Short mmCIF file of C-alpha atoms in Angstrom, two decimals:
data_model
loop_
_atom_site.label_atom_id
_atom_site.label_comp_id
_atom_site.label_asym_id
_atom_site.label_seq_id
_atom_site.Cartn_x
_atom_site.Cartn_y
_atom_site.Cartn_z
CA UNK I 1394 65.25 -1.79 -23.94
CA UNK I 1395 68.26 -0.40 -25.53
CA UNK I 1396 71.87 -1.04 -26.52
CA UNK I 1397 74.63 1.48 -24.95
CA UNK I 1398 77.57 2.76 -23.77
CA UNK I 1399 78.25 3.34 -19.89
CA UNK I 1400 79.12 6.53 -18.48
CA UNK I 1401 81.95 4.92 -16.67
CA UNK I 1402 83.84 3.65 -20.05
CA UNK I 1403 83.30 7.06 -21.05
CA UNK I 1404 85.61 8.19 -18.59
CA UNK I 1405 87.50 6.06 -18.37
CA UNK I 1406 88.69 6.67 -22.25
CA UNK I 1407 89.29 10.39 -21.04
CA UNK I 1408 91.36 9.21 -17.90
CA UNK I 1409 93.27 6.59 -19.48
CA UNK I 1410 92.17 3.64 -17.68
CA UNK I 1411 91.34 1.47 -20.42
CA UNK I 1412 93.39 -0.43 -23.21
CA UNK I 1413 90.73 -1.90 -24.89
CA UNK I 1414 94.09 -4.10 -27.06
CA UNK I 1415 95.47 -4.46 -24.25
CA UNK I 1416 93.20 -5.45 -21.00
CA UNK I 1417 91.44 -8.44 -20.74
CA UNK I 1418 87.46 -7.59 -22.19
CA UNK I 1419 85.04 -9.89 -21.33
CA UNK I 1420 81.12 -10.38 -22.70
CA UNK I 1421 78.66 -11.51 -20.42
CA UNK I 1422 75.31 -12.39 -21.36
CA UNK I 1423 72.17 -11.78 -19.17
CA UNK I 1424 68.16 -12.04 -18.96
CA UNK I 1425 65.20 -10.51 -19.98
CA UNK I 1426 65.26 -8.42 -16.71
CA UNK I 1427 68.73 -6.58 -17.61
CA UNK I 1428 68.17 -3.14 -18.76
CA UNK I 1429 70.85 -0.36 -19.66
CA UNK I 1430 70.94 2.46 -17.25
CA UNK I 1431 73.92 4.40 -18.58
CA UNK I 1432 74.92 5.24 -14.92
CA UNK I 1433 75.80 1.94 -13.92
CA UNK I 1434 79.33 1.43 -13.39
CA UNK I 1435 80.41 -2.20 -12.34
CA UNK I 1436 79.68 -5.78 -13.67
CA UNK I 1437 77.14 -7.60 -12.05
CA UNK I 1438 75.92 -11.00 -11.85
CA UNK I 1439 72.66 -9.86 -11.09
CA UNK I 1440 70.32 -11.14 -13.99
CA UNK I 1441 73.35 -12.55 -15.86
CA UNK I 1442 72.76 -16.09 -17.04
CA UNK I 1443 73.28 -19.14 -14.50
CA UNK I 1444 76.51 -20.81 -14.72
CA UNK I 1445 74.23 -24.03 -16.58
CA UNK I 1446 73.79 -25.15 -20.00
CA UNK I 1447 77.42 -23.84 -21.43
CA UNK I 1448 77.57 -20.53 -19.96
CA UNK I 1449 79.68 -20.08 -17.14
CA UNK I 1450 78.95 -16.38 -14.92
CA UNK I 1451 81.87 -13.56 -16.05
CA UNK I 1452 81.08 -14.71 -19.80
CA UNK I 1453 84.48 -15.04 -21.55
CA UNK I 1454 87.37 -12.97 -22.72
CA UNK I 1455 87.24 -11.68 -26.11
CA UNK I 1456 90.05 -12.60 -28.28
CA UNK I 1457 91.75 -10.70 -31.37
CA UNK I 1458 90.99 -7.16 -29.90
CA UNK I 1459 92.10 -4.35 -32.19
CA UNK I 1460 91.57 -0.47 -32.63
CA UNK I 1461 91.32 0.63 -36.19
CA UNK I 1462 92.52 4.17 -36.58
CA UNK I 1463 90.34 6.44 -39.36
CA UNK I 1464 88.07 9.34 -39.67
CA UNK I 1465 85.72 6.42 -37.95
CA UNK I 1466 87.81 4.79 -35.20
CA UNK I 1467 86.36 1.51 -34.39
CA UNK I 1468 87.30 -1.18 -32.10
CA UNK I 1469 86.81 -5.05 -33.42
CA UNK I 1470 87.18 -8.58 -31.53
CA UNK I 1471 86.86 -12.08 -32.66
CA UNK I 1472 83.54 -13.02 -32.39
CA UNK I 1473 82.37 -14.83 -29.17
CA UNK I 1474 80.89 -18.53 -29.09
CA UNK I 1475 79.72 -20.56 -26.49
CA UNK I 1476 79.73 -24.47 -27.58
CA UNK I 1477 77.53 -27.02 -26.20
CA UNK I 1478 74.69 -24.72 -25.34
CA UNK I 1479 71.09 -24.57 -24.22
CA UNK I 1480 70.29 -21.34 -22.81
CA UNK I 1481 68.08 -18.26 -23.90
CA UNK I 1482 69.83 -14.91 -23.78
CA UNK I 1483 68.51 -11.22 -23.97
CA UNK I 1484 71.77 -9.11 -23.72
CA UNK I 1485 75.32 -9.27 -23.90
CA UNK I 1486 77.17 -7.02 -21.45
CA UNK I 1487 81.21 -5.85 -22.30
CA UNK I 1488 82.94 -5.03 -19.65
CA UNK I 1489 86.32 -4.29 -18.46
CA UNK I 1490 88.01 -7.19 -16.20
CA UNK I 1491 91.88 -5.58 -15.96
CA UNK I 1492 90.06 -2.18 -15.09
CA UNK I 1493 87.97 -3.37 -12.02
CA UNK I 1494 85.34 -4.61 -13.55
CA UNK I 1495 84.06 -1.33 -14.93
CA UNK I 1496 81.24 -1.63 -17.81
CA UNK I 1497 81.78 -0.50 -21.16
CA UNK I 1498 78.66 -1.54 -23.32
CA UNK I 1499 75.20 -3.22 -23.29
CA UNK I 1500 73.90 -4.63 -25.93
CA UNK I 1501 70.26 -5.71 -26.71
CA UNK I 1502 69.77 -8.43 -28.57
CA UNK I 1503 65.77 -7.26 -29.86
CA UNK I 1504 64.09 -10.41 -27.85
CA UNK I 1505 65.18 -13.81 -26.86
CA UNK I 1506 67.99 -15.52 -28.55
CA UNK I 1507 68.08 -19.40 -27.99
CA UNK I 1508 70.35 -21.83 -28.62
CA UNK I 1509 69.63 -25.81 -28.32
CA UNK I 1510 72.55 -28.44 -27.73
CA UNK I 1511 74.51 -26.10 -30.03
CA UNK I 1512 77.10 -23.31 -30.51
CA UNK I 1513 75.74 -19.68 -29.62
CA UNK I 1514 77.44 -17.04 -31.26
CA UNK I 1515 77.61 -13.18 -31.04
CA UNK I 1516 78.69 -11.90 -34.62
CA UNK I 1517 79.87 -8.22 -34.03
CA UNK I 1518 78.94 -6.33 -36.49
CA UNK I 1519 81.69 -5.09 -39.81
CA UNK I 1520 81.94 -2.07 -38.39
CA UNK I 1521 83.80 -3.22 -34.73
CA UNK I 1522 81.84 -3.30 -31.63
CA UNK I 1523 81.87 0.28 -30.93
CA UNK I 1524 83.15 3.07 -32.93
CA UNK I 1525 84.17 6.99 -32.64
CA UNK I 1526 83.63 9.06 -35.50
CA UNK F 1068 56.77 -13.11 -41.57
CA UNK F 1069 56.08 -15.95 -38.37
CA UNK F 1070 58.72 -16.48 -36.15
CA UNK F 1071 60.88 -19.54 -36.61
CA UNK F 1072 59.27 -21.90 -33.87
CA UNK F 1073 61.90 -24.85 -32.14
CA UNK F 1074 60.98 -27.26 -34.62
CA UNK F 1075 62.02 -25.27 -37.46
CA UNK F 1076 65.12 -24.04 -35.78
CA UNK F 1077 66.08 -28.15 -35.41
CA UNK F 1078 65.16 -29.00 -39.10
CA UNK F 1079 65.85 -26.43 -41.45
CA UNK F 1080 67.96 -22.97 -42.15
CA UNK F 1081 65.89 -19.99 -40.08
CA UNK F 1082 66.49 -16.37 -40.42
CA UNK F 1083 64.78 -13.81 -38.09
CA UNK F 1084 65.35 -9.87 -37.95
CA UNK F 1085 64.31 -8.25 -34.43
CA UNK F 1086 64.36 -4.86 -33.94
CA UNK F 1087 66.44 -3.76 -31.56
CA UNK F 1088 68.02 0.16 -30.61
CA UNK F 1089 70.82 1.69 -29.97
CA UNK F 1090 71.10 4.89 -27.48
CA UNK F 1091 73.37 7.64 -28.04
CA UNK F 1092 73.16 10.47 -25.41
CA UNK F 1093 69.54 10.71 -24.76
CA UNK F 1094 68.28 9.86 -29.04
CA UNK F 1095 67.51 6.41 -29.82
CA UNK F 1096 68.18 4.75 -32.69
CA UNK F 1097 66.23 1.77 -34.16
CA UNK F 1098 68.41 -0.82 -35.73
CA UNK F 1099 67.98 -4.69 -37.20
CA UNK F 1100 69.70 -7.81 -35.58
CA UNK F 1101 69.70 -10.45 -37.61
CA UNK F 1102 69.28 -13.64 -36.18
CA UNK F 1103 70.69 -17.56 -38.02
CA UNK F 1104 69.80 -20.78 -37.08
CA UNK F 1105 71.27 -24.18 -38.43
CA UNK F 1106 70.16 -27.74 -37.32
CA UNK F 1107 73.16 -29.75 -36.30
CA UNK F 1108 74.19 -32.81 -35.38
CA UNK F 1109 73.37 -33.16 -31.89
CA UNK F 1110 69.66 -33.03 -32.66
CA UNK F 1111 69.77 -29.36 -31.44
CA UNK F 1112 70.41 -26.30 -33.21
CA UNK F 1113 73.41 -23.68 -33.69
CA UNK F 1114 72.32 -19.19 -33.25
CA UNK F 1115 74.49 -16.76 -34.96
CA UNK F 1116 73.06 -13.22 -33.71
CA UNK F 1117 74.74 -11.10 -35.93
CA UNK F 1118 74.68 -7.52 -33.77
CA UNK F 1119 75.14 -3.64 -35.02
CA UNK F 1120 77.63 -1.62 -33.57
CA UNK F 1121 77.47 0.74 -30.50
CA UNK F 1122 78.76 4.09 -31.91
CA UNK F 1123 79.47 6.78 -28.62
CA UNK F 1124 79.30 9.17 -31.01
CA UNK F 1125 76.09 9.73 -33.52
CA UNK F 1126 77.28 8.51 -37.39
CA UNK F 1127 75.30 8.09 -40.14
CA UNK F 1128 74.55 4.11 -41.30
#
Protein backbone atom coordinates (compact mmCIF):
# COMPACT_ATOMS: atom_id res chain seq x y z
CA UNK A 1 0.00 0.00 0.00
CA UNK A 2 0.94 3.50 -0.65
CA UNK A 3 0.17 7.15 0.07
CA UNK A 4 -0.74 9.45 -3.13
CA UNK A 5 -2.03 11.93 -5.10
CA UNK A 6 -5.05 11.31 -7.63
CA UNK A 7 -4.85 11.97 -11.16
CA UNK A 8 -8.06 13.84 -10.96
CA UNK A 9 -6.67 16.63 -8.33
CA UNK A 10 -3.97 16.80 -10.69
CA UNK A 11 -6.12 18.25 -13.12
CA UNK A 12 -8.03 19.72 -11.58
CA UNK A 13 -5.06 22.21 -10.23
CA UNK A 14 -4.33 22.74 -14.09
CA UNK A 15 -8.12 23.50 -14.87
CA UNK A 16 -8.85 25.55 -12.00
CA UNK A 17 -11.39 23.61 -10.29
CA UNK A 18 -10.04 23.54 -6.96
CA UNK A 19 -9.50 26.22 -4.10
CA UNK A 20 -8.00 24.15 -1.75
CA UNK A 21 -8.55 27.80 0.93
CA UNK A 22 -11.43 28.11 -0.31
CA UNK A 23 -13.72 24.78 -0.91
CA UNK A 24 -14.85 22.75 1.68
CA UNK A 25 -11.91 19.60 2.05
CA UNK A 26 -12.93 16.80 3.81
CA UNK A 27 -10.75 13.56 5.28
CA UNK A 28 -12.29 10.36 5.31
CA UNK A 29 -10.85 7.46 6.85
CA UNK A 30 -11.20 3.85 5.50
CA UNK A 31 -10.13 0.00 5.99
CA UNK A 32 -7.53 -2.27 5.46
CA UNK A 33 -9.09 -3.11 2.01
CA UNK A 34 -8.62 0.63 0.57
CA UNK A 35 -5.78 0.84 -1.74
CA UNK A 36 -4.57 3.94 -3.90
CA UNK A 37 -5.08 3.49 -7.56
CA UNK A 38 -4.06 6.92 -8.81
CA UNK A 39 -6.88 6.71 -11.48
CA UNK A 40 -9.64 6.85 -9.24
CA UNK A 41 -11.53 9.92 -9.40
CA UNK A 42 -14.57 10.22 -6.93
CA UNK A 43 -15.08 9.62 -3.12
CA UNK A 44 -16.41 6.51 -2.15
CA UNK A 45 -17.88 4.95 0.76
CA UNK A 46 -16.79 1.76 -0.30
CA UNK A 47 -14.34 0.43 2.49
CA UNK A 48 -14.61 3.75 4.37
CA UNK A 49 -15.27 3.24 8.05
CA UNK A 50 -19.01 2.55 9.33
CA UNK A 51 -20.78 5.49 10.57
CA UNK A 52 -20.16 3.65 14.49
CA UNK A 53 -17.86 4.29 17.22
CA UNK A 54 -17.31 8.30 16.50
CA UNK A 55 -16.85 8.28 12.89
CA UNK A 56 -19.58 9.34 10.89
CA UNK A 57 -19.21 8.28 6.66
CA UNK A 58 -17.88 11.69 4.56
CA UNK A 59 -15.23 12.10 7.52
CA UNK A 60 -15.17 15.84 8.38
CA UNK A 61 -14.19 19.14 6.94
CA UNK A 62 -10.79 20.30 7.57
CA UNK A 63 -10.51 23.57 9.20
CA UNK A 64 -7.68 26.40 8.99
CA UNK A 65 -6.79 25.56 5.28
CA UNK A 66 -3.93 27.65 3.95
CA UNK A 67 -1.44 27.70 0.89
CA UNK A 68 2.02 28.78 1.78
CA UNK A 69 3.72 30.40 -1.16
CA UNK A 70 7.81 29.53 -1.49
CA UNK A 71 10.30 27.80 -3.60
CA UNK A 72 8.26 24.73 -1.77
CA UNK A 73 4.55 25.59 -1.96
CA UNK A 74 2.74 23.62 0.57
CA UNK A 75 -0.76 23.45 1.62
CA UNK A 76 -1.51 23.05 5.65
CA UNK A 77 -4.92 22.39 7.67
CA UNK A 78 -5.69 22.13 11.28
CA UNK A 79 -5.25 18.83 12.25
CA UNK A 80 -8.31 16.46 12.26
CA UNK A 81 -9.74 14.68 15.53
CA UNK A 82 -12.43 12.50 16.05
CA UNK A 83 -13.55 12.48 19.95
CA UNK A 84 -15.19 9.69 21.63
CA UNK A 85 -13.73 6.98 19.48
CA UNK A 86 -13.31 3.25 19.11
CA UNK A 87 -12.52 2.35 15.70
CA UNK A 88 -9.34 0.96 13.82
CA UNK A 89 -8.33 2.90 10.74
CA UNK A 90 -5.87 2.10 7.80
CA UNK A 91 -6.11 5.28 5.56
CA UNK A 92 -7.26 8.65 5.47
CA UNK A 93 -8.69 9.78 2.13
CA UNK A 94 -8.81 13.97 1.19
CA UNK A 95 -11.07 14.76 -1.02
CA UNK A 96 -12.80 17.61 -2.57
CA UNK A 97 -16.63 18.13 -1.39
CA UNK A 98 -17.33 21.82 -3.24
CA UNK A 99 -15.67 20.17 -6.42
CA UNK A 100 -17.99 17.06 -6.78
CA UNK A 101 -16.51 14.99 -4.70
CA UNK A 102 -13.32 14.59 -6.69
CA UNK A 103 -10.23 12.90 -4.71
CA UNK A 104 -7.19 14.66 -4.02
CA UNK A 105 -4.94 12.36 -1.75
CA UNK A 106 -4.64 8.94 -0.01
CA UNK A 107 -2.81 8.48 2.66
CA UNK A 108 -1.50 5.23 4.31
CA UNK A 109 -1.25 5.12 7.63
CA UNK A 110 1.74 1.94 7.65
CA UNK A 111 -0.87 -0.64 9.48
CA UNK A 112 -3.75 -0.30 11.78
CA UNK A 113 -4.24 2.73 13.86
CA UNK A 114 -6.68 2.23 16.88
CA UNK A 115 -8.19 4.33 19.07
CA UNK A 116 -10.20 3.15 22.40
CA UNK A 117 -13.00 5.41 24.09
CA UNK A 118 -10.66 8.26 23.07
CA UNK A 119 -9.75 11.13 20.69
CA UNK A 120 -8.15 9.92 17.25
CA UNK A 121 -6.09 12.34 15.67
CA UNK A 122 -4.37 12.81 12.24
CA UNK A 123 -1.26 15.17 12.87
CA UNK A 124 -0.26 16.44 9.30
CA UNK A 125 2.96 16.60 9.03
CA UNK A 126 5.27 20.42 9.40
CA UNK A 127 5.60 20.48 6.07
CA UNK A 128 1.49 20.87 5.03
CA UNK A 129 -0.34 17.97 3.69
CA UNK A 130 0.91 18.12 0.27
CA UNK A 131 3.47 20.28 -1.22
CA UNK A 132 4.87 21.54 -4.82
CA UNK A 133 8.38 22.21 -5.08
CA UNK B 1 11.12 -3.11 19.44
CA UNK B 2 7.38 -5.13 20.31
CA UNK B 3 4.45 -3.46 19.39
CA UNK B 4 2.52 -1.59 22.05
CA UNK B 5 -0.28 -4.26 22.82
CA UNK B 6 -4.05 -2.69 24.22
CA UNK B 7 -2.99 -2.96 27.63
CA UNK B 8 -0.09 -0.82 27.29
CA UNK B 9 -1.86 1.63 25.08
CA UNK B 10 -4.56 1.99 28.33
CA UNK B 11 -1.75 2.29 31.02
CA UNK B 12 1.17 3.99 29.95
CA UNK B 13 2.76 6.56 27.16
CA UNK B 14 3.34 4.22 23.74
CA UNK B 15 5.24 5.26 20.76
CA UNK B 16 5.27 3.13 17.54
CA UNK B 17 6.96 4.02 14.04
CA UNK B 18 5.35 2.02 10.96
CA UNK B 19 6.67 2.24 7.80
CA UNK B 20 4.63 3.49 5.46
CA UNK B 21 5.33 5.05 1.47
CA UNK B 22 4.64 7.60 -0.42
CA UNK B 23 4.19 7.34 -4.45
CA UNK B 24 5.25 9.94 -6.73
CA UNK B 25 4.67 9.14 -10.47
CA UNK B 26 5.52 5.56 -10.67
CA UNK B 27 8.91 5.74 -7.65
CA UNK B 28 8.04 4.94 -4.23
CA UNK B 29 9.24 6.37 -1.41
CA UNK B 30 9.56 4.74 2.06
CA UNK B 31 8.74 7.05 4.88
CA UNK B 32 8.10 6.75 8.98
CA UNK B 33 4.65 7.49 10.67
CA UNK B 34 4.91 7.92 13.97
CA UNK B 35 2.31 6.71 16.01
CA UNK B 36 1.30 8.26 20.17
CA UNK B 37 -0.77 6.78 22.53
CA UNK B 38 -1.93 8.27 25.99
CA UNK B 39 -4.24 6.49 28.58
CA UNK B 40 -7.09 8.75 29.51
CA UNK B 41 -9.71 9.09 31.57
CA UNK B 42 -12.37 7.10 30.16
CA UNK B 43 -10.43 3.91 30.78
CA UNK B 44 -9.57 3.98 27.01
CA UNK B 45 -6.84 5.48 25.24
CA UNK B 46 -6.16 8.72 22.96
CA UNK B 47 -3.86 8.01 19.00
CA UNK B 48 -2.02 10.85 17.58
CA UNK B 49 -0.72 9.46 14.04
CA UNK B 50 1.54 11.99 13.21
CA UNK B 51 1.66 11.56 9.05
CA UNK B 52 4.46 12.81 6.32
CA UNK B 53 3.49 14.86 3.63
CA UNK B 54 2.30 13.91 0.06
CA UNK B 55 4.68 15.94 -2.21
CA UNK B 56 3.20 15.76 -6.25
CA UNK B 57 6.36 16.65 -7.06
CA UNK B 58 9.73 14.55 -5.97
CA UNK B 59 11.76 16.86 -3.07
CA UNK B 60 14.40 15.89 -1.13
CA UNK B 61 13.56 15.18 2.94
Amino acid sequence: MASGIYNRFKANLMNKVVDLEADTINVALYNNSHAFTATDTDYTTTNELATTGGYTQGGQALAGKAVTEAATTYWDATDASWTSATFTAYHAVIYDSTAGDDLICSIDFGGAQTVTSGTFTIQWHANGIISLA
Amino acid sequence: MPKPTENDKKTKVTKDVTKGKIRIGNIEQEVDIETVTTPNNDGGYDTVVKLPFCPISAVKR
